[in-house]
Amino acid sequence: MKRHVVIGFDARDHIAIGKVFEDFGDANRYLIYLNTQRNGEMIGKENRLLEYAEIFEMDYIPFRKSPESND
């Protein structure tokens, strides 16, 4: 199953934020949002300045399970 990963980078090409999507349309909308509305803002857990974002297609990326899940 293909998954799409949108990754936002800071000026030093360090990862500032990342999000996994199953649907390419959702990933593309998030990419546009990051590159237009959030560009130049402090973002992510480490408060990095977002420089740009890119989208990558991966063959398989497992989603994190919540600790409450019994699966």
Tab-separated table of C-alpha atoms in Angstrom:
chain	number	residue	atom	x	y	z
A	1	MET	CA	0.000	0.000	0.000
A	2	LYS	CA	1.419	3.363	-1.032
A	3	ARG	CA	1.561	6.138	1.533
A	4	HIS	CA	2.460	9.773	1.005
A	5	VAL	CA	4.695	11.648	3.419
A	6	VAL	CA	4.788	15.435	3.579
A	7	ILE	CA	7.956	16.698	5.240
A	8	GLY	CA	8.708	20.309	6.102
A	9	PHE	CA	12.355	21.371	6.319
A	10	ASP	CA	14.172	24.271	7.942
A	11	ALA	CA	16.970	26.326	6.311
A	12	ARG	CA	19.591	23.683	7.225
A	13	ASP	CA	17.476	20.893	5.660
A	14	HIS	CA	16.592	19.440	9.043
A	15	ILE	CA	13.103	17.975	9.378
A	16	ALA	CA	10.798	20.462	11.086
A	17	ILE	CA	7.517	18.552	10.676
A	18	GLY	CA	6.229	15.445	8.937
A	19	LYS	CA	2.863	13.831	8.355
A	20	VAL	CA	1.785	10.554	6.706
A	21	PHE	CA	-1.265	10.297	4.417
A	22	GLU	CA	-2.944	7.401	2.635
A	23	ASP	CA	-4.665	9.648	0.089
A	24	PHE	CA	-2.498	11.647	-2.348
A	25	GLY	CA	-5.094	14.427	-2.552
A	26	ASP	CA	-4.966	15.006	1.211
A	27	ALA	CA	-1.165	14.965	1.139
A	28	ASN	CA	-1.103	17.481	-1.707
A	29	ARG	CA	-3.503	19.831	0.106
A	30	TYR	CA	-1.297	19.681	3.231
A	31	LEU	CA	1.806	20.330	1.106
A	32	ILE	CA	0.224	23.420	-0.423
A	33	TYR	CA	-0.890	24.584	3.035
A	34	LEU	CA	2.642	24.267	4.438
A	35	ASN	CA	4.301	25.955	1.448
A	36	THR	CA	1.855	28.871	1.288
A	37	GLN	CA	0.312	29.595	4.680
A	38	ARG	CA	2.936	28.254	7.119
A	39	ASN	CA	6.148	29.086	5.241
A	40	GLY	CA	8.450	31.225	7.400
A	41	GLU	CA	6.676	30.346	10.666
A	42	MET	CA	8.010	28.535	13.692
A	43	ILE	CA	6.680	24.985	13.474
A	44	GLY	CA	7.078	21.511	14.977
A	45	LYS	CA	8.013	20.245	18.401
A	46	GLU	CA	11.410	21.946	18.336
A	47	ASN	CA	10.093	25.279	17.000
A	48	ARG	CA	12.072	25.316	13.790
A	49	LEU	CA	11.540	27.957	11.107
A	50	LEU	CA	9.782	26.270	8.173
A	51	GLU	CA	11.648	26.950	4.944
A	52	TYR	CA	9.935	24.562	2.486
A	53	ALA	CA	8.014	21.277	2.286
A	54	GLU	CA	8.143	18.306	-0.067
A	55	ILE	CA	6.023	15.225	-0.681
A	56	PHE	CA	7.432	11.701	-0.903
A	57	GLU	CA	5.738	8.457	-1.935
A	58	MET	CA	6.660	5.432	0.160
A	59	ASP	CA	5.785	1.779	-0.359
A	60	TYR	CA	4.812	1.147	3.249
A	61	ILE	CA	4.923	3.152	6.442
A	62	PRO	CA	3.233	1.756	9.540
A	63	PHE	CA	0.993	4.114	11.461
A	64	ARG	CA	1.666	4.468	15.155
A	65	LYS	CA	-0.765	2.616	17.350
A	66	SER	CA	-2.176	4.437	20.317
A	67	PRO	CA	-1.197	2.990	23.710
A	68	GLU	CA	-4.893	2.323	24.401
A	69	SER	CA	-5.177	0.078	21.342
A	70	ASN	CA	-5.323	-3.672	21.957
A	71	ASP	CA	-4.401	-4.610	18.364
